[in-house]
Amino acid sequence: MDLQLIHVTETDVTTIIHLDKLDKGLVNLKAISELTNVLHYLEDESKCKFVIFRGSKKCFGYGLDTEKFYPEKIDYDGFRKWEAMLRSLDKLNKITIAVIEGDCFGAAVDLALTCDARIVSDDAKFCHDEMSKGMLPGQTVFQLGKFCGLGKMLELVQTGKVYSAAEALELGIVNAVYDAAGIEDGITATTDKYASNDINIHMLTRRLSKEAYSIIYDNYIGGYLAAQHRVLSLPDAEGSDVTEDDEII
Amino acid sequence: MSLKEYTLIDTKQRFLDAISGNSYPQILSVATANPPKRYSQLEVIDLFGTKDIKIRKLFKKSHIKGRYLYLPEPGENGIIRNESNHDLITKHLNGSIELGTKVTRRCLSQLDMDVTEVDHVVCVTSTGLLLPGVSAHLVKHLKFRNNIQRTDIVGMGCSAGIPSLRCATESASAGGPGKKVLLLCIEISSSAYVNYETIQAAVVNSLFGDGATALLLETQKDSSTSKGPQIIGFESRILTDHMDMLKYDMFENEENKISLILSKELPYIIGNNIEGVLYGLLDKYGLKKRDISHWVVHAGGRKVLESIKYNLGLSNIDIRHTMVVHEEYGNMSSGSVFFSFERLTKEKVAKKGDLGVLISMGPGLAIESCLLLW
């Protein structure tokens, strides 16, 4: 696969998607296409367990290169493709980690929030600056409140204030903060935590956890029982009979 | 294969290129019909006069809001009489003729087509057994040509929609361009009821509705002429180890009425096996799941839908038509999948080149699938 804007290093266990070659840290349509294609490769072919997104030491990302989205006329398809890429990431059959050093602004936060875990360097800064660019935040609005609550989310996205790694940790937006020298150890510590996870169980837990914020219990329970049955029926899992209430049809 | 060696193949485009120029039967028209009266779950349970608290709770907690049913008028006590076997068979015949007539006229009127233009009628029902079959009654009632080809499909239950579509497709394909095949799925589920105060009977009585669907299939002379989705192919599985999970029992109730038995494990067995059917279908054409834009699933029941969603990684949006059909109509057996298909068609979101998958499941235990191309 010919990749120009992102690059990928792959081992048996871990695939790292490097975002540090992005022009000014911005994601344009070509970068979205490359990210989408890499995710398809990972889903179809790669046996790795972890997928890690990394930027440079100074910048994880500054969001979408909207000038390239619509140099002459507004191309809403660019936003759709970005959201579709995030959807593919959300369904990916890997454990996904965002490693954030430096600035993480705009849609770069979308990408980080879609991952299973976020670990950051202590100099990391976050900002939802979409409104100041005359546009709306995408996945951030859908996801951020689930991490930090509606009130804080509104403040963050409506004021565009820059907040630190420590604040992000306190808000529950990131999982751990490391000093710059300790970030590599932090990655190892994080992958160690997830290493024993069965990927099917991991994926279903991810899905059910996210759905739990948008559906009522009566609807959740049917999905949970179906997912539980799938998990217990998988060849490598220890099986047992699922029992359920007659009332739930 | 490493990332360097990996060449991203546009599997959908490759498929479209491979079949370019082929002519497949198309679905030119789809229509649905139901009995005149719709009942809420509470109305049904009151009409049955059920006092059992657990059964009443089961109806109240159902995700189904209402169903169209042929039920007798209640007596002075507000409760319907216990229908005899003769009543139920008569109801199946009369209901089949009424709904079959209505849905055929709707389907053909969308094409300004007369019944005499139909070359083959495929009739599906599993909610009653008639001899002569439903097709003969409809030929007489609707005045189809007397040399019309007829096929009656019985005993395939909820899964029958797709195997009967296969039968209709093969007929349209073998007959060449211009042959018009009408597929009718007519299910009078209220003629397969037993009014017993058991959870088993209550589950069935709270789930099924009456309804009919009609599809008109034809192969176009010019393959580039697209008047409806093309029917590309099918994939089936029968899991005979699980045959007893979904079946009619006519011998264990004292009145020898048709009575459906549904196992609680059924949704999960379907879930455990659905991937094999879907990937069997997609692999035939070198396609990936992400190539599929539209999902149309038989509204078998809430648990069945959840099981399919979580085993195939589908969302509520993916199966939105089926969710609505389930809530608004209940399970209408063989025709349910086409009620959902009709909703997709009316949405007008399917674009030329889009791919869709139909999925149904039923006794056998059978799981059926079909690939459509718009």
XYZ file of C-alpha atoms in Angstrom:
623
model
C 0.000 0.000 0.000
C 1.353 3.377 -0.944
C 1.111 5.756 2.007
C 2.273 9.347 1.755
C 0.733 11.254 4.637
C 0.691 8.669 7.364
C 3.126 5.876 7.983
C 2.807 2.595 9.742
C 5.135 0.336 11.684
C 3.944 -3.147 12.343
C 5.016 -5.974 14.603
C 3.258 -9.231 15.416
C 1.627 -7.638 18.433
C 1.382 -3.934 17.757
C 0.763 -1.660 14.795
C 1.668 2.002 15.201
C -0.008 4.531 12.918
C 2.219 7.617 12.822
C 0.544 10.943 12.175
C 3.673 13.097 12.396
C 4.041 13.594 8.635
C 0.701 15.342 8.321
C 1.124 18.845 6.915
C 0.783 21.211 9.894
C -0.750 18.338 11.824
C -3.933 18.587 9.766
C -5.918 15.730 8.267
C -6.948 16.280 4.664
C -9.046 14.059 2.394
C -6.022 12.033 1.303
C -5.051 11.379 4.904
C -8.601 10.256 5.675
C -8.423 7.888 2.724
C -5.061 6.515 3.872
C -6.308 6.042 7.432
C -9.418 4.256 6.147
C -7.359 1.954 3.942
C -4.974 1.096 6.781
C -7.937 0.269 9.032
C -9.325 -2.026 6.323
C -5.937 -3.732 6.096
C -5.780 -4.143 9.856
C -9.304 -5.574 9.945
C -8.783 -7.954 7.035
C -5.174 -9.064 7.277
C -3.262 -8.038 10.374
C -2.913 -10.441 13.279
C -1.733 -7.701 15.634
C -3.630 -7.096 18.852
C -2.925 -3.401 19.457
C -3.216 -0.373 17.213
C -1.514 2.760 18.497
C -1.930 6.250 17.056
C 1.002 8.614 17.572
C 1.816 12.126 16.415
C 5.073 14.022 16.886
C 6.503 15.048 20.256
C 4.882 18.456 19.790
C 1.582 17.606 18.189
C -0.845 14.688 18.065
C -3.002 16.596 15.603
C -4.714 19.881 14.860
C -7.860 18.430 13.330
C -9.261 18.581 9.835
C -7.721 20.556 7.024
C -11.037 22.144 6.132
C -9.515 24.512 3.582
C -8.600 21.435 1.570
C -12.082 20.027 2.166
C -13.674 22.833 0.245
C -11.193 24.952 -1.658
C -13.948 26.160 -3.992
C -17.220 24.891 -2.613
C -18.184 23.146 0.592
C -17.637 19.415 0.314
C -19.670 17.852 3.076
C -18.479 14.457 1.908
C -15.148 15.129 3.604
C -16.872 15.297 6.973
C -18.834 12.153 6.147
C -15.642 10.315 5.219
C -13.956 11.396 8.456
C -16.922 10.162 10.476
C -16.988 6.893 8.475
C -13.276 6.397 9.212
C -13.968 6.917 12.928
C -16.834 4.432 12.711
C -14.441 1.867 11.203
C -12.032 2.559 14.051
C -14.816 2.145 16.594
C -15.615 -1.294 15.135
C -11.989 -2.372 14.659
C -11.073 -5.834 15.887
C -8.042 -4.503 17.780
C -7.340 -2.768 21.056
C -6.823 0.877 20.143
C -4.689 3.404 22.018
C -4.022 7.079 21.345
C -0.607 8.253 22.544
C -0.845 12.039 22.787
C 2.197 14.265 23.108
C 1.916 18.012 22.633
C -1.215 19.540 21.101
C -4.396 17.609 20.482
C -6.895 20.004 18.923
C -10.192 19.813 17.084
C -10.930 16.594 15.264
C -7.716 15.061 16.606
C -9.700 14.738 19.839
C -12.395 12.864 17.864
C -9.771 10.297 16.917
C -8.401 10.036 20.459
C -11.852 9.671 22.031
C -12.769 6.885 19.608
C -9.811 4.798 20.823
C -10.164 2.426 23.760
C -7.548 4.277 25.803
C -5.662 7.570 25.778
C -2.278 8.051 27.396
C -0.632 11.445 27.289
C 2.591 13.242 28.046
C 2.434 15.831 30.798
C 2.930 18.649 28.288
C -0.107 17.630 26.238
C -2.758 20.268 25.602
C -6.316 19.825 24.461
C -8.624 22.245 22.712
C -11.942 22.046 20.912
C -11.436 24.922 18.539
C -14.010 24.063 15.885
C -16.361 26.921 16.819
C -13.590 29.465 16.420
C -13.121 28.102 12.888
C -16.818 28.623 12.151
C -17.818 24.968 12.270
C -19.171 22.301 14.581
C -17.226 19.637 16.422
C -18.118 16.131 15.186
C -17.509 12.986 17.221
C -16.335 15.147 20.126
C -19.894 16.309 20.779
C -21.115 12.732 20.537
C -18.431 11.337 22.839
C -16.890 13.936 25.134
C -19.866 14.302 27.470
C -19.781 10.577 28.174
C -16.281 11.057 29.633
C -16.643 14.347 31.475
C -20.375 15.131 31.706
C -22.622 17.477 29.754
C -21.852 20.661 31.678
C -18.097 20.388 31.300
C -18.392 19.341 27.663
C -20.465 22.423 26.843
C -17.917 24.633 28.531
C -15.017 23.034 26.685
C -16.564 23.050 23.203
C -18.315 26.431 23.497
C -15.352 28.356 24.941
C -12.596 26.528 23.075
C -10.399 26.855 26.161
C -7.089 25.079 26.106
C -6.752 22.571 28.922
C -3.816 20.588 30.190
C -3.042 16.892 30.463
C -3.610 17.071 34.214
C -7.057 18.642 33.685
C -7.918 16.042 31.050
C -6.942 13.317 33.506
C -9.076 14.866 36.230
C -12.035 15.075 33.822
C -11.661 11.407 32.912
C -10.871 12.203 29.288
C -7.480 10.495 29.391
C -6.394 7.341 31.203
C -2.889 8.232 32.324
C -0.309 11.025 32.186
C 3.438 10.394 31.933
C 6.387 12.726 31.799
C 8.041 12.954 28.431
C 10.728 10.448 29.338
C 8.222 7.963 30.652
C 5.816 7.802 27.745
C 7.351 4.654 26.228
C 7.045 2.877 29.573
C 3.494 4.188 29.727
C 2.680 2.540 26.413
C 4.080 -0.757 27.667
C 2.173 -0.463 30.932
C -1.044 0.208 29.020
C -0.675 -2.668 26.571
C 0.197 -4.954 29.499
C -3.108 -4.058 31.136
C -5.060 -5.147 28.069
C -2.809 -7.993 26.956
C -4.949 -10.827 28.278
C -8.179 -9.522 26.735
C -9.956 -11.757 24.241
C -10.529 -9.471 21.276
C -14.140 -10.540 20.675
C -15.044 -9.906 24.298
C -13.133 -6.638 24.181
C -15.056 -5.459 21.097
C -18.455 -6.399 22.500
C -17.646 -4.728 25.823
C -16.649 -1.594 23.910
C -19.923 -1.627 21.990
C -22.169 -2.333 24.968
C -20.394 0.274 27.111
C -20.903 2.980 24.511
C -24.495 1.925 23.814
C -25.288 2.031 27.515
C -25.234 5.826 27.277
C -27.858 5.991 24.579
C -30.415 3.264 25.233
C -32.788 2.364 28.024
C -32.176 -0.698 30.162
C -35.000 -2.712 28.561
C -33.279 -2.312 25.207
C -29.780 -2.768 26.619
C -30.556 -6.092 28.258
C -31.488 -7.789 24.973
C -28.204 -6.702 23.437
C -26.272 -7.772 26.501
C -27.823 -11.262 26.470
C -27.157 -11.658 22.750
C -23.566 -10.509 23.173
C -23.067 -12.684 26.244
C -24.326 -15.714 24.371
C -21.979 -14.965 21.514
C -19.035 -14.649 23.867
C -19.809 -17.863 25.709
C -20.329 -19.705 22.435
C -16.996 -18.702 20.968
C -14.701 -21.694 20.495
C -12.008 -20.453 22.878
C -14.340 -19.292 25.608
C -15.568 -21.418 28.454
C -19.229 -22.030 27.780
C -22.214 -22.074 30.033
C -25.910 -21.794 29.416
C -27.415 -18.355 29.407
C -30.658 -18.104 31.271
C -33.105 -15.337 30.681
C -36.441 -14.098 31.720
C -39.405 -15.413 29.761
C -40.729 -11.907 29.508
C -38.014 -10.635 27.203
C -39.040 -11.619 23.719
C 0.212 -10.449 4.165
C 2.099 -7.353 5.290
C 0.924 -3.797 4.799
C 3.513 -3.279 2.053
C 2.258 -6.275 0.101
C -1.359 -5.400 0.740
C -3.145 -3.829 -2.158
C -6.466 -2.472 -1.162
C -8.942 -3.984 -3.560
C -12.213 -2.233 -4.137
C -14.123 -5.481 -3.782
C -17.429 -3.873 -4.654
C -16.122 -2.345 -7.868
C -14.461 -5.638 -8.773
C -17.803 -7.373 -8.271
C -19.665 -4.751 -10.322
C -17.126 -5.102 -13.137
C -17.418 -8.894 -13.045
C -21.182 -8.945 -13.413
C -21.383 -6.056 -15.843
C -23.561 -7.025 -18.788
C -25.315 -9.864 -16.960
C -29.085 -9.737 -16.718
C -30.628 -10.692 -13.422
C -34.317 -10.714 -12.504
C -35.366 -7.443 -10.920
C -37.952 -6.646 -8.290
C -40.155 -4.216 -10.164
C -42.811 -3.728 -7.531
C -43.441 -4.555 -3.884
C -46.693 -4.180 -1.952
C -48.061 -5.148 1.434
C -51.500 -5.668 2.941
C -52.999 -6.384 6.347
C -56.415 -7.149 7.802
C -58.623 -4.129 8.527
C -58.270 -4.222 12.322
C -55.142 -3.502 14.315
C -54.927 -4.398 17.981
C -52.625 -3.198 20.727
C -51.069 -5.873 22.905
C -53.394 -4.939 25.765
C -56.461 -5.221 23.538
C -55.381 -8.702 22.469
C -54.811 -9.926 25.998
C -58.183 -8.518 27.084
C -59.937 -10.152 24.114
C -58.421 -13.485 25.119
C -59.713 -12.872 28.655
C -56.353 -13.764 30.134
C -56.108 -13.305 33.894
C -52.679 -14.856 34.444
C -50.469 -12.041 35.730
C -47.280 -13.393 34.182
C -48.890 -13.663 30.753
C -50.410 -10.183 31.010
C -46.978 -8.847 31.962
C -45.419 -10.588 28.987
C -47.842 -8.828 26.627
C -47.438 -5.469 28.365
C -43.636 -5.580 28.232
C -43.530 -6.615 24.591
C -41.644 -4.333 22.196
C -44.502 -4.841 19.748
C -46.945 -1.945 19.862
C -49.673 -3.486 17.769
C -50.586 -6.124 15.221
C -53.138 -6.580 12.473
C -55.167 -9.692 13.186
C -58.311 -11.474 12.103
C -59.987 -11.983 15.469
C -63.655 -12.806 16.049
C -65.920 -10.165 17.483
C -65.980 -10.427 21.288
C -69.049 -11.641 23.153
C -70.979 -9.594 25.693
C -68.278 -10.294 28.263
C -65.708 -8.641 25.989
C -63.910 -11.937 25.366
C -63.605 -13.693 22.022
C -64.932 -17.203 21.722
C -62.556 -20.139 21.456
C -62.319 -20.709 17.703
C -62.734 -24.305 16.560
C -60.354 -25.990 14.157
C -62.965 -25.476 11.434
C -63.167 -21.755 12.297
C -59.406 -21.411 12.030
C -59.138 -23.215 8.691
C -61.990 -21.113 7.292
C -60.310 -17.971 8.595
C -57.073 -18.962 6.879
C -58.850 -19.489 3.557
C -60.920 -16.304 3.699
C -58.045 -14.215 5.015
C -55.694 -15.552 2.347
C -58.132 -14.654 -0.406
C -58.825 -11.190 1.031
C -55.189 -10.259 1.664
C -53.940 -12.045 -1.469
C -56.397 -10.097 -3.591
C -55.614 -6.773 -1.969
C -51.846 -7.147 -2.141
C -51.826 -8.459 -5.716
C -53.882 -5.503 -6.934
C -51.626 -3.050 -5.094
C -48.480 -4.629 -6.488
C -49.684 -4.765 -10.085
C -51.345 -1.336 -10.041
C -47.950 0.245 -9.369
C -46.916 -1.089 -12.780
C -50.294 -0.536 -14.486
C -50.279 -4.262 -15.035
C -53.292 -6.563 -15.368
C -53.417 -9.942 -13.640
C -53.633 -11.615 -17.040
C -50.077 -10.468 -17.749
C -48.682 -12.536 -14.872
C -47.027 -15.744 -16.116
C -46.219 -17.467 -12.836
C -47.578 -17.019 -9.341
C -45.619 -18.353 -6.368
C -47.757 -18.540 -3.224
C -46.279 -18.952 0.229
C -48.069 -19.702 3.456
C -47.296 -21.718 6.553
C -50.142 -20.640 8.790
C -52.635 -23.084 7.333
C -52.863 -25.986 4.938
C -55.335 -25.808 2.067
C -56.024 -28.231 -0.747
C -56.257 -26.881 -3.371
C -53.632 -24.400 -2.301
C -53.888 -20.648 -1.939
C -52.703 -20.055 -5.503
C -55.669 -21.932 -6.972
C -58.123 -19.897 -4.914
C -56.468 -16.669 -5.999
C -56.409 -17.675 -9.667
C -60.144 -18.211 -9.430
C -60.839 -15.071 -7.418
C -58.560 -12.672 -9.274
C -59.103 -14.247 -12.711
C -55.478 -14.917 -13.583
C -55.000 -16.731 -16.921
C -55.937 -20.388 -16.681
C -52.574 -21.411 -18.141
C -50.670 -19.546 -15.451
C -47.775 -21.428 -13.878
C -48.408 -21.974 -10.163
C -46.218 -22.945 -7.234
C -47.419 -23.277 -3.647
C -44.771 -23.283 -0.933
C -45.787 -24.497 2.516
C -44.002 -25.564 5.667
C -41.006 -23.248 5.491
C -42.408 -20.809 8.044
C -40.724 -17.503 8.718
C -37.729 -18.255 6.526
C -39.885 -18.915 3.445
C -39.730 -15.409 2.019
C -36.204 -15.823 0.699
C -36.386 -19.439 -0.600
C -39.610 -18.496 -2.369
C -37.854 -15.452 -3.809
C -35.220 -17.854 -5.078
C -37.920 -19.982 -6.689
C -39.473 -16.896 -8.298
C -36.054 -15.634 -9.395
C -35.148 -18.932 -11.029
C -38.482 -18.936 -12.822
C -38.033 -15.357 -14.055
C -34.491 -16.122 -15.101
C -35.340 -19.371 -16.887
C -38.278 -17.753 -18.675
C -36.049 -15.060 -20.086
C -36.789 -11.358 -20.436
C -40.436 -10.460 -20.187
C -41.600 -13.355 -18.017
C -43.557 -11.890 -15.125
C -43.439 -13.759 -11.838
C -45.612 -12.741 -8.911
C -44.445 -13.813 -5.452
C -47.099 -13.753 -2.747
C -46.397 -14.388 0.938
C -49.698 -14.629 2.779
C -49.707 -15.450 6.455
C -52.820 -15.550 8.595
C -51.019 -16.145 11.862
C -54.258 -15.742 13.817
C -55.396 -19.036 12.334
C -52.481 -20.795 14.036
C -53.396 -19.733 17.559
C -54.297 -21.747 20.590
C -55.806 -19.766 23.413
C -54.170 -21.523 26.330
C -52.937 -19.809 29.443
C -49.401 -21.091 29.103
C -46.234 -19.093 28.614
C -45.488 -21.116 25.485
C -48.814 -20.167 23.870
C -48.617 -16.617 25.172
C -45.195 -16.027 23.606
C -46.582 -17.075 20.227
C -49.840 -15.164 20.698
C -47.972 -11.985 21.595
C -45.586 -12.157 18.661
C -47.294 -12.969 15.386
C -49.434 -10.826 13.117
C -51.413 -11.275 9.905
C -50.075 -9.804 6.686
C -49.327 -10.378 3.036
C -46.697 -9.175 0.605
C -46.418 -9.236 -3.158
C -43.334 -8.835 -5.347
C -43.342 -8.684 -9.128
C -40.163 -10.007 -10.731
C -39.028 -9.706 -14.310
C -35.746 -9.903 -16.193
C -35.154 -6.890 -18.423
C -34.044 -7.360 -22.029
C -31.401 -4.694 -21.604
C -29.245 -5.368 -18.532
C -28.570 -1.655 -18.130
C -32.278 -0.974 -17.664
C -32.782 -0.803 -13.936
C -36.364 -0.639 -12.766
C -35.682 -2.160 -9.365
C -33.011 -4.050 -7.475
C -31.509 -7.028 -9.259
C -31.513 -10.359 -7.463
C -27.926 -11.571 -7.628
C -27.803 -14.718 -5.547
C -28.644 -16.694 -2.433
C -27.025 -18.593 0.404
C -28.812 -20.971 2.775
C -28.073 -23.090 5.825
C -30.210 -25.726 7.451
C -29.234 -26.748 10.976
C -31.135 -29.957 11.454
C -29.664 -30.537 14.925
C -31.909 -27.693 16.035
C -35.038 -28.790 14.197
C -37.116 -29.045 17.372
C -36.491 -25.456 18.372
C -39.166 -24.085 16.068
C -41.988 -26.294 14.951
C -45.698 -26.863 14.811
C -47.132 -29.181 17.374
C -50.530 -30.573 16.435
C -50.661 -33.508 18.775
C -49.947 -32.305 22.268
C -52.917 -29.966 22.539
C -56.311 -31.482 23.179
C -58.007 -29.877 20.164
C -55.359 -30.937 17.603
C -54.947 -27.328 16.537
C -51.841 -25.993 14.905
C -49.718 -24.666 17.718
C -46.248 -23.229 17.343
C -43.395 -24.154 19.632
C -40.533 -21.694 20.021
C -37.400 -22.482 22.002
C -35.924 -19.793 24.219
C -32.492 -20.657 22.836
C -33.590 -20.086 19.247
C -32.366 -16.469 18.911
C -28.910 -17.432 20.120
C -28.586 -20.464 17.864
C -29.468 -18.191 14.956
C -26.897 -15.689 16.194
C -24.202 -18.330 16.462
C -24.747 -19.419 12.873
C -25.630 -16.215 11.055
C -22.044 -15.199 10.278
C -21.457 -18.414 8.343
C -24.443 -17.748 6.116
C -23.607 -14.104 5.512
C -19.939 -14.716 4.797
C -20.921 -17.674 2.610
C -23.021 -15.282 0.538
C -20.405 -12.536 0.402
C -17.536 -14.926 -0.342
C -19.373 -16.227 -3.412
C -19.046 -12.774 -4.912
C -15.735 -11.730 -3.372
C -17.448 -9.055 -1.292
C -16.788 -7.673 2.189
C -19.397 -6.816 4.784
C -18.498 -3.156 4.424
C -19.615 -3.319 0.766
C -23.198 -3.810 1.908
C -25.201 -0.602 2.216
C -28.634 -1.975 3.091
C -29.694 -4.685 5.519
C -33.184 -6.150 5.473
C -33.825 -8.749 8.142
C -36.885 -10.824 8.991
C -38.569 -9.315 12.050
C -38.464 -12.583 13.956
C -38.583 -11.062 17.423
C -36.643 -8.655 19.539
C -34.166 -11.252 20.801
C -33.558 -12.559 17.311
C -32.813 -9.057 16.087
C -30.465 -8.355 18.990
C -28.669 -11.613 18.341
C -28.233 -10.781 14.654
C -27.076 -7.244 15.466
C -24.391 -8.356 17.896
C -23.184 -11.284 15.819
C -22.986 -9.366 12.550
C -21.899 -6.062 14.081
C -24.960 -4.233 12.777
C -26.533 -1.164 14.336
C -30.140 -0.172 14.955
C -29.795 2.164 11.980
C -28.712 -0.744 9.776
C -31.869 -2.689 10.639
C -34.182 0.291 11.176
C -36.831 -0.966 8.752
C -37.023 -4.294 10.513
C -37.188 -2.688 13.964
C -40.186 -0.624 12.867
C -41.927 -3.572 11.202
C -41.432 -5.605 14.363
C -42.875 -2.862 16.556
C -45.781 -1.913 14.333
C -46.828 -5.290 12.890
C -45.231 -8.098 14.894
C -43.814 -11.149 13.152
C -45.740 -11.836 9.941
C -43.743 -14.952 9.161
C -42.664 -15.350 5.522
C -43.801 -11.869 4.460
C -42.082 -9.920 7.245
C -38.797 -9.553 5.395
C -40.625 -7.947 2.462
C -42.502 -5.539 4.740
C -39.039 -4.329 5.773
C -37.902 -4.327 2.148
C -40.920 -2.208 1.181
C -39.962 0.366 3.839
C -36.416 0.510 2.466
C -37.816 0.996 -1.033
C -40.104 3.817 0.117
C -37.186 5.530 1.836
C -35.611 5.973 -1.618
C -32.108 5.935 -0.141
C -30.817 3.014 -2.213
C -28.694 4.340 -5.089
C -27.638 2.660 -8.303
C -24.713 0.367 -7.499
C -25.695 -0.115 -3.851
C -25.697 -3.646 -2.491
C -28.226 -5.007 -0.018
C -28.652 -8.239 1.884
C -31.941 -9.862 2.850
C -31.872 -12.300 5.772
C -34.613 -14.556 7.081
C -34.710 -17.463 9.442
C -37.236 -20.122 10.311
C -37.966 -23.780 11.016
C -35.448 -26.372 9.996
C -33.574 -24.554 11.593
C -33.034 -22.512 8.447
C -31.152 -19.301 7.822
C -31.577 -17.768 4.374
C -29.904 -14.849 2.666
C -30.087 -13.020 -0.632
C -27.872 -10.431 -2.310
C -29.509 -7.497 -4.102
C -27.948 -4.913 -6.380
C -29.617 -1.593 -7.084
